[in-house]
Tab-separated table of C-alpha atoms in Angstrom:
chain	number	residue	atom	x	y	z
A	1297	UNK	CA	-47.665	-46.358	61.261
A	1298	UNK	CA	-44.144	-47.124	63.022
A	1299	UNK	CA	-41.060	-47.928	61.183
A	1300	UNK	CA	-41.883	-51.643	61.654
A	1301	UNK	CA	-44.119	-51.845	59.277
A	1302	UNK	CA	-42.197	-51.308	56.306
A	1303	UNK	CA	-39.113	-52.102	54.864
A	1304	UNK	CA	-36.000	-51.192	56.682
A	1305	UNK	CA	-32.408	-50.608	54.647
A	1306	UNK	CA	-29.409	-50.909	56.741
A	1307	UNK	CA	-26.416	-48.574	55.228
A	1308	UNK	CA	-27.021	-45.200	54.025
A	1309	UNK	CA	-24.173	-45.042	51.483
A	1310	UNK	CA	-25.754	-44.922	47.103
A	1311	UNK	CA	-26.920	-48.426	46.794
A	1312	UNK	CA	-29.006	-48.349	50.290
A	1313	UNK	CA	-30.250	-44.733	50.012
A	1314	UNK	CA	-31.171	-45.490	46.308
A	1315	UNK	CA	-33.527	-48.691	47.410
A	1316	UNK	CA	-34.912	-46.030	49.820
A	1317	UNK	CA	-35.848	-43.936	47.694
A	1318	UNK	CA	-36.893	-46.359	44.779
A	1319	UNK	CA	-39.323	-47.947	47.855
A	1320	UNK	CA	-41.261	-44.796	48.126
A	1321	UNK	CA	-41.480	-44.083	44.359
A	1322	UNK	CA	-43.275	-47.198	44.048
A	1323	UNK	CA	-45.591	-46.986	47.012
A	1324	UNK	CA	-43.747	-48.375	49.936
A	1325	UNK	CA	-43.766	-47.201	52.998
A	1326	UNK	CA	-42.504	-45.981	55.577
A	1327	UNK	CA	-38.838	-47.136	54.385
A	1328	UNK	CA	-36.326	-46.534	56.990
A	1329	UNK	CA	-32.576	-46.035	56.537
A	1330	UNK	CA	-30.398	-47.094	59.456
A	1331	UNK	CA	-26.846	-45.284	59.081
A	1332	UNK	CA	-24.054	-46.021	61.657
A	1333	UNK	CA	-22.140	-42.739	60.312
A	1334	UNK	CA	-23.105	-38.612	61.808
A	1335	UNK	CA	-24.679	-38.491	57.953
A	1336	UNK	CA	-25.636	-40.586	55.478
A	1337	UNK	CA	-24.174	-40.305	52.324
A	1338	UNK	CA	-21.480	-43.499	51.959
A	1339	UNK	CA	-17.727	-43.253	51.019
A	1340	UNK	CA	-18.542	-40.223	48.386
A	1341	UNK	CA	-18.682	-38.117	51.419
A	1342	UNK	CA	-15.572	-38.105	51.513
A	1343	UNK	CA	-13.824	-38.641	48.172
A	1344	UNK	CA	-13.411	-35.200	47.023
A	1345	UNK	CA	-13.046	-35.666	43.484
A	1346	UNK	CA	-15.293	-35.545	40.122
A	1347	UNK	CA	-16.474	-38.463	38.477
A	1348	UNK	CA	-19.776	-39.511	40.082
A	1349	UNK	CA	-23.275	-39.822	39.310
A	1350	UNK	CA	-22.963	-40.470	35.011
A	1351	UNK	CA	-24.800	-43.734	35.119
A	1352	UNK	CA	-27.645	-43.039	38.088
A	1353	UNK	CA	-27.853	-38.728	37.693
A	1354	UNK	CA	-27.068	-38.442	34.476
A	1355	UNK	CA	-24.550	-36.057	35.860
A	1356	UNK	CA	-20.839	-35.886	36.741
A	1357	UNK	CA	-20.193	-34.139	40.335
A	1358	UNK	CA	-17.736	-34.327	42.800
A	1359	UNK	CA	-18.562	-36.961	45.656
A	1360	UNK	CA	-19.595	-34.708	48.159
A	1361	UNK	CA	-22.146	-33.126	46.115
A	1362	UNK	CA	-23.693	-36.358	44.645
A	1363	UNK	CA	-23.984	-37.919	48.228
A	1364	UNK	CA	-25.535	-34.403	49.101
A	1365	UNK	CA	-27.930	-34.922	46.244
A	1366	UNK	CA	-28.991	-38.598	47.257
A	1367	UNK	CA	-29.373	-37.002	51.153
A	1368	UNK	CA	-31.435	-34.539	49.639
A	1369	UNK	CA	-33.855	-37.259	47.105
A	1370	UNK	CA	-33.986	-39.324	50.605
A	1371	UNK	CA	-35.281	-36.393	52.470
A	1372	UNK	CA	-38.203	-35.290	49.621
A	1373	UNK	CA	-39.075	-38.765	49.275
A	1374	UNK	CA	-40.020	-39.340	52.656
A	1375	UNK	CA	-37.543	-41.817	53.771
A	1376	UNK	CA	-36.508	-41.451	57.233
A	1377	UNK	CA	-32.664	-41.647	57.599
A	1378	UNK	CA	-31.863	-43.353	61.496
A	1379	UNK	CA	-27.960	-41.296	61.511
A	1380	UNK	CA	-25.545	-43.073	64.155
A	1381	UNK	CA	-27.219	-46.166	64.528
A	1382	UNK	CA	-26.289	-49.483	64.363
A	1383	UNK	CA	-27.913	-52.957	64.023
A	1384	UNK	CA	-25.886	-54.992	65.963
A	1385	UNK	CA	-27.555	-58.260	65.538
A	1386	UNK	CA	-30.694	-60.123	64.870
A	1387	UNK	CA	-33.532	-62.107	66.447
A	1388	UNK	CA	-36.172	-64.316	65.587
A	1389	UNK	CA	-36.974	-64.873	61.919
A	1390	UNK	CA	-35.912	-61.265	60.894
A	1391	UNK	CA	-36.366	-58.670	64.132
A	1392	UNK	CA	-33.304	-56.189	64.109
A	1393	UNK	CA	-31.520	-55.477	67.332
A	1394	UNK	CA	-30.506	-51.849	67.028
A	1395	UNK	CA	-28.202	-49.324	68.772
A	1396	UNK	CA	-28.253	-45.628	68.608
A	1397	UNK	CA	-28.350	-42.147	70.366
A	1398	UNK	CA	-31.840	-42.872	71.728
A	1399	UNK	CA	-30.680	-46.106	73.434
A	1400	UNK	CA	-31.377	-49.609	72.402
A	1401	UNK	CA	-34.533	-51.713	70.811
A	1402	UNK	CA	-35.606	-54.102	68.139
A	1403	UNK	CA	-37.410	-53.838	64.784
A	1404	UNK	CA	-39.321	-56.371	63.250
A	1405	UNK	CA	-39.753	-55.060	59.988
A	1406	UNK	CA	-41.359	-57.194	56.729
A	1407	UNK	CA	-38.192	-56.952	54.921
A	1408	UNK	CA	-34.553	-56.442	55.446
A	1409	UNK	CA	-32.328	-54.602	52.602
A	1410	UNK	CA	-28.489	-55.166	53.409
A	1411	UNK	CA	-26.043	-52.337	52.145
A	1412	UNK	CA	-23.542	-52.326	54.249
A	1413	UNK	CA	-20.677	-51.978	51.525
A	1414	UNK	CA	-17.178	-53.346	51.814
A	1415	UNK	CA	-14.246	-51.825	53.346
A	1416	UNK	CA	-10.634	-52.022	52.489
A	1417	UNK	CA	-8.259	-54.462	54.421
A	1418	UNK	CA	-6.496	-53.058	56.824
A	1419	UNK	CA	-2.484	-53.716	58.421
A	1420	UNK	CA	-3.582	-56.475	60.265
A	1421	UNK	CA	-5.795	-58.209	57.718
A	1422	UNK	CA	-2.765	-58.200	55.684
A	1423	UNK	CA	-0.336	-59.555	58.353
A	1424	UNK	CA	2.607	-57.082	58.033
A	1425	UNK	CA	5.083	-57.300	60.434
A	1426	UNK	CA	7.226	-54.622	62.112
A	1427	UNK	CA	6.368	-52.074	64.523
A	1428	UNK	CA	3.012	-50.595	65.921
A	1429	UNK	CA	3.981	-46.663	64.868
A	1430	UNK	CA	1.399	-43.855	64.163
A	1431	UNK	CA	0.815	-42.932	60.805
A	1432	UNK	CA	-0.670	-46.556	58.658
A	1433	UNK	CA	-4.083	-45.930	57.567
A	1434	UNK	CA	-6.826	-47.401	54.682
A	1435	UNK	CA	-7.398	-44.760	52.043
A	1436	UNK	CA	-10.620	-44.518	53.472
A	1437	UNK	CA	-9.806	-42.917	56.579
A	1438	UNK	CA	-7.036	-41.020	54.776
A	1439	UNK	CA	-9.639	-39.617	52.511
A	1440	UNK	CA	-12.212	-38.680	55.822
A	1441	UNK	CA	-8.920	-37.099	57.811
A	1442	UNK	CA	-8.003	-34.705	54.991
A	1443	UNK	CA	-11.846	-34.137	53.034
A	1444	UNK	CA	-13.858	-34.074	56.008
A	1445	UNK	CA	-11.498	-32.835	58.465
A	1446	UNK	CA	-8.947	-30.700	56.637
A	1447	UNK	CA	-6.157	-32.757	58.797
A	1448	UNK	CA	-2.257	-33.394	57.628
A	1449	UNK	CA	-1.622	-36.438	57.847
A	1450	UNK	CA	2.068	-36.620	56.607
A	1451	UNK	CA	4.839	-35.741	54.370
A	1452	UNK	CA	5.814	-38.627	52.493
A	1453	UNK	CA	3.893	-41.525	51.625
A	1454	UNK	CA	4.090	-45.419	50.398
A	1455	UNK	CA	0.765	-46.448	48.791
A	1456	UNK	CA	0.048	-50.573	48.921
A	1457	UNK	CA	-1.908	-51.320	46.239
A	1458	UNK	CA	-1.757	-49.572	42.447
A	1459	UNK	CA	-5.529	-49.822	41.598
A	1460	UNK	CA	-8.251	-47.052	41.117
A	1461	UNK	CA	-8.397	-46.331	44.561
A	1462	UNK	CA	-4.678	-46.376	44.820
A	1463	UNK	CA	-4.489	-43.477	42.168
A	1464	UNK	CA	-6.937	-41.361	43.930
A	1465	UNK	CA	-5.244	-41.471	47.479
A	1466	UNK	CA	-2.361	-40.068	45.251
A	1467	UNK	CA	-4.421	-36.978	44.590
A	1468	UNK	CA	-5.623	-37.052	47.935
A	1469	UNK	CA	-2.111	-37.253	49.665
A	1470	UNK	CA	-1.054	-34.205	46.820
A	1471	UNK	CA	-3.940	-32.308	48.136
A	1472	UNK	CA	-2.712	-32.588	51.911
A	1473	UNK	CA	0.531	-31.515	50.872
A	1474	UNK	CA	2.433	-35.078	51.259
A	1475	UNK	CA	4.331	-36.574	48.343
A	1476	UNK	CA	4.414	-40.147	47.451
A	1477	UNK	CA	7.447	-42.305	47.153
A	1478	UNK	CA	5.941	-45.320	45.092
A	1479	UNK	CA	2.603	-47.557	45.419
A	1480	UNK	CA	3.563	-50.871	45.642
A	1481	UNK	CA	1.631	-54.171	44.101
A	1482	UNK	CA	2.436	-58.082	44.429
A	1483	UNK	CA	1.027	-57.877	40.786
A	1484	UNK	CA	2.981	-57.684	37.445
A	1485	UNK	CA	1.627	-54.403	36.790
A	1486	UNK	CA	-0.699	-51.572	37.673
A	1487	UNK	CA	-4.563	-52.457	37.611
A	1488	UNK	CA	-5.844	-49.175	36.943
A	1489	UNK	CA	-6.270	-47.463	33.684
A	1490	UNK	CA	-3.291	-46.508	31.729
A	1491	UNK	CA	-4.596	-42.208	31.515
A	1492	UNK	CA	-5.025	-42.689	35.802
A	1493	UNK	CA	-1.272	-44.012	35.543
A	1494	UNK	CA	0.146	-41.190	33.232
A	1495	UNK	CA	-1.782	-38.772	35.052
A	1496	UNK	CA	0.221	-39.988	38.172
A	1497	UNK	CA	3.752	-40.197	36.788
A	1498	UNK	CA	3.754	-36.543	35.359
A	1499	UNK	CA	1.804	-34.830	37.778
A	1500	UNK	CA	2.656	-36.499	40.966
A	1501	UNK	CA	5.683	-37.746	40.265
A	1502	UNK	CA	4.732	-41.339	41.766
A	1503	UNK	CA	6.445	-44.472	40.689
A	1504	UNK	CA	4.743	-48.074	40.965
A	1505	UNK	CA	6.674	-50.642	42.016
A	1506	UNK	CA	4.963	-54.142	40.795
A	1507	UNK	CA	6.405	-57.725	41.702
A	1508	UNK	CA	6.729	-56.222	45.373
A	1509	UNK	CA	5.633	-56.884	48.571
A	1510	UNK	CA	5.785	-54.634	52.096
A	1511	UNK	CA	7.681	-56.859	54.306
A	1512	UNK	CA	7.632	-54.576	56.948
A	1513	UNK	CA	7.281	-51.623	58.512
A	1514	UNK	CA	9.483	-49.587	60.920
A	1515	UNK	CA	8.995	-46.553	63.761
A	1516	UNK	CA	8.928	-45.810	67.063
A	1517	UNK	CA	6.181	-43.309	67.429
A	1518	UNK	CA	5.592	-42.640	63.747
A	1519	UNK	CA	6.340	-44.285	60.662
A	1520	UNK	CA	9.907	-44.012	59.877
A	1521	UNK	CA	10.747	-46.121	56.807
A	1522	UNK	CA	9.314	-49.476	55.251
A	1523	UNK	CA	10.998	-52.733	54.016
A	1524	UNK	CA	10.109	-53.575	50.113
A	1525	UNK	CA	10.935	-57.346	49.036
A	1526	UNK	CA	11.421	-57.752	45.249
A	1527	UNK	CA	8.874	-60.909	44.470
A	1528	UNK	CA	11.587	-62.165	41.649
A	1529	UNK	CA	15.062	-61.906	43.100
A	1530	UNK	CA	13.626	-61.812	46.812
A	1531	UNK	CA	16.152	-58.337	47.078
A	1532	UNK	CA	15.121	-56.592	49.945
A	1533	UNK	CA	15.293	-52.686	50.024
A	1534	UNK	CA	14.060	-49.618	52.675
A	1535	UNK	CA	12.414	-46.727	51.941
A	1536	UNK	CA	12.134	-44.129	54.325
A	1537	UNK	CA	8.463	-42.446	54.644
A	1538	UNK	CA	6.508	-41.391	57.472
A	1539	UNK	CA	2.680	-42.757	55.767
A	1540	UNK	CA	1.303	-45.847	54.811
A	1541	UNK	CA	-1.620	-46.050	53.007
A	1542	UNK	CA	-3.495	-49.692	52.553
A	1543	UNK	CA	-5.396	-49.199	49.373
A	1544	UNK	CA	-7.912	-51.937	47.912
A	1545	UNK	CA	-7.781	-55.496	48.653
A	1546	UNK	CA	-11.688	-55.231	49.150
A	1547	UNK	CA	-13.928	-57.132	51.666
A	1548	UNK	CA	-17.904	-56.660	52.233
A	1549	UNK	CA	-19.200	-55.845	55.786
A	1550	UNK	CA	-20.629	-59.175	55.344
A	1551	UNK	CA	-20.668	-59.078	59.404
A	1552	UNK	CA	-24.888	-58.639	59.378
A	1553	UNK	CA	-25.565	-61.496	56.532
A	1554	UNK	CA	-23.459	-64.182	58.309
A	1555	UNK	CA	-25.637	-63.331	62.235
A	1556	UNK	CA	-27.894	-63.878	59.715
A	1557	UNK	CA	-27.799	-67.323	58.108
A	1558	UNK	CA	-27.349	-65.892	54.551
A	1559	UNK	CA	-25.039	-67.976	52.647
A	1560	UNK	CA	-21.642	-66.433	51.282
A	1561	UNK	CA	-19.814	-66.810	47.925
A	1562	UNK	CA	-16.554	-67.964	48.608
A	1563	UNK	CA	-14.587	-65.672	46.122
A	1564	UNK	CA	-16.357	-62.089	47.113
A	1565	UNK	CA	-17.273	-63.255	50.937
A	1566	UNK	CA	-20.943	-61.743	49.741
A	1567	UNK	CA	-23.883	-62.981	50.191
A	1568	UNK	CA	-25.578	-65.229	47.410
A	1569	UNK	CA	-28.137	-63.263	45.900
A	1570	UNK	CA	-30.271	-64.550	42.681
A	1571	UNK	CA	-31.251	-61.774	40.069
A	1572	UNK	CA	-33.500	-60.107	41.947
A	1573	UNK	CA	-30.869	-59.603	44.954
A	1574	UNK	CA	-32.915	-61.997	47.222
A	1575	UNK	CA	-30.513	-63.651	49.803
A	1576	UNK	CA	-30.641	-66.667	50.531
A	1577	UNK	CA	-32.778	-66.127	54.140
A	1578	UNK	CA	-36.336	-65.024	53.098
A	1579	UNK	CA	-37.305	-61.715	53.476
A	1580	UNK	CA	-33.502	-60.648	53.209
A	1581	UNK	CA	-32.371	-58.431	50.166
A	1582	UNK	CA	-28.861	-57.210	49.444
A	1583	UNK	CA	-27.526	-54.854	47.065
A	1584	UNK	CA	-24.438	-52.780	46.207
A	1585	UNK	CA	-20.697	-53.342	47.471
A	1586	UNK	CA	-21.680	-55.955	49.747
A	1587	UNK	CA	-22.359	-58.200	46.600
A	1588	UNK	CA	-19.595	-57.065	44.480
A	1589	UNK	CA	-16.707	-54.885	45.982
A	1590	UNK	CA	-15.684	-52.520	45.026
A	1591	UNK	CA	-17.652	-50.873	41.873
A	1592	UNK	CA	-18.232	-47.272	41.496
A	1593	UNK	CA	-21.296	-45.424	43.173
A	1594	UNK	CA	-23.742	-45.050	40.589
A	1595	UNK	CA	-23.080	-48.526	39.912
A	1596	UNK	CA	-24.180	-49.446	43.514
A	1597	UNK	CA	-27.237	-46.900	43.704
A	1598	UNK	CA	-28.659	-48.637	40.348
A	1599	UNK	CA	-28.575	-51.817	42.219
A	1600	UNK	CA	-30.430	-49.818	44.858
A	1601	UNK	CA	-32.805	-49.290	42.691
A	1602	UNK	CA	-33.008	-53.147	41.402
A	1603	UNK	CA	-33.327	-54.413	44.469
A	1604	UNK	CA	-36.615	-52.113	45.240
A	1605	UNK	CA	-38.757	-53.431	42.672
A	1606	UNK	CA	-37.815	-57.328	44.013
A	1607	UNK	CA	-39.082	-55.981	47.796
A	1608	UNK	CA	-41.924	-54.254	46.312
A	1609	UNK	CA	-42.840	-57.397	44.708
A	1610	UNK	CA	-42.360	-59.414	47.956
A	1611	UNK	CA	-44.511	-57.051	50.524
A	1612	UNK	CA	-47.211	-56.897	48.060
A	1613	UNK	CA	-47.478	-60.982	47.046
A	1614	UNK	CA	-47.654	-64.151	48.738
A	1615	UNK	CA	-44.059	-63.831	49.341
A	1616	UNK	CA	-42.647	-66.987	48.594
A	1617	UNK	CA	-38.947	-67.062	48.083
A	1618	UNK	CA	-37.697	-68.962	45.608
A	1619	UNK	CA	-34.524	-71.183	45.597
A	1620	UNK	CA	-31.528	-70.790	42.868
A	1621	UNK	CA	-28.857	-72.626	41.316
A	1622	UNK	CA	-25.473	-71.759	42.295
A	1623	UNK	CA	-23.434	-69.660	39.465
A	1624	UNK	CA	-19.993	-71.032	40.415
A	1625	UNK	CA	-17.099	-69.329	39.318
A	1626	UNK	CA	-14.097	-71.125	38.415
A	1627	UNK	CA	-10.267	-70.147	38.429
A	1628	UNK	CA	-8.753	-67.533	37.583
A	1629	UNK	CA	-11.991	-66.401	37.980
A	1630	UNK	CA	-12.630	-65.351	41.494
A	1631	UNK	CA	-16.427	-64.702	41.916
A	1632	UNK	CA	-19.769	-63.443	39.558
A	1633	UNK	CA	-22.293	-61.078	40.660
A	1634	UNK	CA	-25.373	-62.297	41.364
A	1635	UNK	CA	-24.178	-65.488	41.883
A	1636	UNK	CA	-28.172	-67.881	41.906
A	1637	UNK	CA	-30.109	-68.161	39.197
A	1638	UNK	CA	-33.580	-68.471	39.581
A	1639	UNK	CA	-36.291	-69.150	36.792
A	1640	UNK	CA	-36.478	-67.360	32.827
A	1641	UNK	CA	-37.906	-63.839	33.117
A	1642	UNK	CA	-35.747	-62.654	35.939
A	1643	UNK	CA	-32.716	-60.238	34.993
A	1644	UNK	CA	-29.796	-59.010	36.846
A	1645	UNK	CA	-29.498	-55.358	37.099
A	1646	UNK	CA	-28.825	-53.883	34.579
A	1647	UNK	CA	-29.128	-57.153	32.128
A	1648	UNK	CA	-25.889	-58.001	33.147
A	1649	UNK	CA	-23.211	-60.030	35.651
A	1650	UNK	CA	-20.240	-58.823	36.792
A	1651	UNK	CA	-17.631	-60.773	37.728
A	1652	UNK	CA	-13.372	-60.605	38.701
A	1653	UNK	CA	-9.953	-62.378	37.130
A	1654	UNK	CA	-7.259	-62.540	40.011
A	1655	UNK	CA	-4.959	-62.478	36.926
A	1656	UNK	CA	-4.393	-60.187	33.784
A	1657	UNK	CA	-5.864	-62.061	30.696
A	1658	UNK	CA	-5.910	-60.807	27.465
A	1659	UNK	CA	-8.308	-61.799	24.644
A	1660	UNK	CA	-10.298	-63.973	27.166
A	1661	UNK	CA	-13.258	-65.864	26.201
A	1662	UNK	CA	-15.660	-66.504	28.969
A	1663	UNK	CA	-17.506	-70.173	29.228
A	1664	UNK	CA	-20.650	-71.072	30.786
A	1665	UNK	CA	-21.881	-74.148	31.009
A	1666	UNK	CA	-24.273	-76.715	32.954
A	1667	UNK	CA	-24.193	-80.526	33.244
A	1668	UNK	CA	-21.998	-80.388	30.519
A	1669	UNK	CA	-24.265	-78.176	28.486
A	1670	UNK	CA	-23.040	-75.376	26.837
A	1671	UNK	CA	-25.104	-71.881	27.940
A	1672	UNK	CA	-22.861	-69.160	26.126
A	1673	UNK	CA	-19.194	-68.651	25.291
A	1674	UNK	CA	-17.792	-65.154	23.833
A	1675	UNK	CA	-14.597	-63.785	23.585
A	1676	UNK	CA	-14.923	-60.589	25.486
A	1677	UNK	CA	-11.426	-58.616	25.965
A	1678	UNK	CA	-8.961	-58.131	28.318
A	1679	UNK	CA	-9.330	-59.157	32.124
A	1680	UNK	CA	-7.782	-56.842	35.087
A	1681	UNK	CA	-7.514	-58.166	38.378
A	1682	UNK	CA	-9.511	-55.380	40.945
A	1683	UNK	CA	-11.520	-54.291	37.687
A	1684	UNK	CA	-14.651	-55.975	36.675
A	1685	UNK	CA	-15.916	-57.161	33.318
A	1686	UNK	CA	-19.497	-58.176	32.432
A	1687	UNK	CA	-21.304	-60.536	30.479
A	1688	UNK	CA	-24.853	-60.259	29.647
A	1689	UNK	CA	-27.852	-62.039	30.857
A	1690	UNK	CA	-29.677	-63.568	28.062
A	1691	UNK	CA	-28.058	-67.374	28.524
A	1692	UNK	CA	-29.746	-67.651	32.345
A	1693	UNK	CA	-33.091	-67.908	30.627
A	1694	UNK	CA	-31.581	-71.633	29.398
A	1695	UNK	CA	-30.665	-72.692	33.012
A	1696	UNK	CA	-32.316	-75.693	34.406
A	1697	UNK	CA	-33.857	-74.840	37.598
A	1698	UNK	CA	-33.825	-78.782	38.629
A	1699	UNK	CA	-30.054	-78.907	37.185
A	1700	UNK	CA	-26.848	-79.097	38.490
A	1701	UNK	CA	-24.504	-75.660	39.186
A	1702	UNK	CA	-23.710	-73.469	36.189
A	1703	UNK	CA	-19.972	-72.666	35.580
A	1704	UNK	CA	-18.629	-69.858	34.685
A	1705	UNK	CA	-14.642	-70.025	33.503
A	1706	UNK	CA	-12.649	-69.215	30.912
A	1707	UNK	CA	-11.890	-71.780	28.101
């Protein structure tokens, strides 16, 4: 059998290498896994810290280790892993065009999983102004430059952004032997948790500056310094550095869904996917970051496993694909995860949707409704902007499938 006959899974980071392997445990096969990266693995490659792998391994390891382990379930499962490839566009209803070291072809496999991921925005996403110098960077590739490579990358730093991710480029930067002069967020405060920002402040010595913007930044050759404008009082100030690291600010590689007709969510810029992760193009599955960015690993490889048992279910009946309707989220709500409902008996993984605040709520109470019909109201805590909350999935099963959309807000 070639690789066309069963499902392929484009990105090899947890939530793709998890479907993988998930495919094979219940039968499927062969399950490829096209990776554009040297190895497969995802961001945990390179984030050399603990925390990963409590909710999927039942196990807390450092990243490296628990994208080892996933390399290492891929491998004994049978799934073959397609290293420095790249599908670079589609054809037909859903044939693949691929590049990698052994040239260029097409695949025209039965079913297409998407877990590509997200990626943080960079400079020019964020339209900074100033000078072109060396030394700006995501905290991705500040993470693969000093994990992966052992490189410096700098002596002093100014982090944009004061979220998880922000705190851990802290470490990161500490570990490389650079200190950092402040992160910097637009917001009123810090979106991380309060221990992450402690830990910070003592240890690293890092101040966060909120109600601030970068306004610019300044070098010849190399970061020199960068300009700071106070959002209140519009004072302007410079602080001289010679690093700046973009942190969060998450978008999906949503390049592959939109070559291929799937429709986007306007608040994530993911793909709409009902509860079993279906897309909204037949035969087209999507799971992990793509869908909700940015949650944590094992949060994305038990989505991987979710969306296995939906494409198991596909290849092996008449494979009809059904049609949803739209979960719409409202302001200051920015977008819910999976956003199509489909009929009662289908759940969400883990019995539950995620979804985002762009602002800091306290004591929320969450509101769904359709055609004026109330589904489910709670209060359910506080609301972080960058951090997600959930609510669970038992009010979908009272969604009319010939009704109108179903709102989610906050009232």
């Amino acid at each position: 059998m070639g690789i066309d006959d069963g499902p392929i899974v484009v990105g090899g980071g947890p939530s793709g290498l998890a479907a993988a392997i998930a495919l094979r445990e219940l039968g499927i096969g062969p399950v490829t896994v096209i990776e554009r990266e040297r190895e497969a693995g995802g961001i945990p490659r390179h984030s050399d810290h603990t925390g990963f792998g409590l909710r999927d391994l039942r196990t807390v390891t450092s990243g490296p280790r628990y994208a080892a382990r996933y390399r290492e379930l891929a491998e004994a499962s049978g799934v073959e892993v397609l290293a420095e490839t790249m599908v670079t566009g589609w054809d037909a209803e859903r044939a693949l065009r691929v590049t990698g070291p052994a040239g260029r072809w097409e695949l025209e496999p039965p079913a297409v999983v998407l877990a590509t991921g997200c990626r943080e925005r960079p400079r020019a996403a964020r339209l900074v102004p100033g000078s072109r110098p060396a030394g700006v960077m995501t905290t991705s590739t500040l993470q693969q430059l000093v994990h992966v490579r052992g490189k410096k990358v700098g002596h002093r730093a100014v982090i944009i952004g004061a979220e998880h991710v922000s705190f851990s480029a802290v470490a990161t930067l500490a570990h490389a032997g650079a200190s950092v002069a402040g992160l910097v967020t637009e917001l009123p405060k810090h979106q991380s948790f309060a221990a992450f920002r402690a830990g910070a402040a003592v240890r690293y010595r890092a101040p966060v500056w909120s109600r601030t913007a970068i306004s610019a930044i300044h070098g010849d050759e190399r970061v020199e310094s960068v300009e700071l404008t106070e959002l209140g009082s519009g004072r302007t100030r410079t602080v001289e550095c010679d690093l700046v690291v973009f942190t969060a600010d998450w978008i999906p590689d949503h390049e592959l869904p939109v070559m291929a007709g799937c429709d986007l969510d306007p608040g994530s810029l993911g793909p709409l996917v009902d509860q079993g992760l279906r897309t909204t193009r037949p035969g087209v599955f999507a799971a992990g970051n793509l869908l909700h960015p940015a949650e944590t690993a094992d949060i994305c490889a038990l989505d991987g496993r979710h969306v296995a048992a939906s494409v198991s279910a596909y290849l092996r009946g008449s494979r009809e694909w059904p049609s949803g309707v739209r979960l719409v989220a409202r302001d200051p709500i920015v977008w819910v995860a999976p956003n199509l409902l489909i009929a009662a008996g289908h759940h969400p993984p883990r019995g539950r949707f995620l979804f985002r605040s762009r602002e800091f709520v306290r004591r929320a109470r969450v509101r769904i409704r359709q055609d004026g019909r109330g589904l489910w109201r709670a209060r359910i805590g506080r609301l972080v902007p960058g951090r997600s909350a959930h609510v669970p999935s038992e009010w979908a099963e009272s969604v009319d499938p010939a009704g109108g959309p179903v709102l989610f807000d906050l009232g």
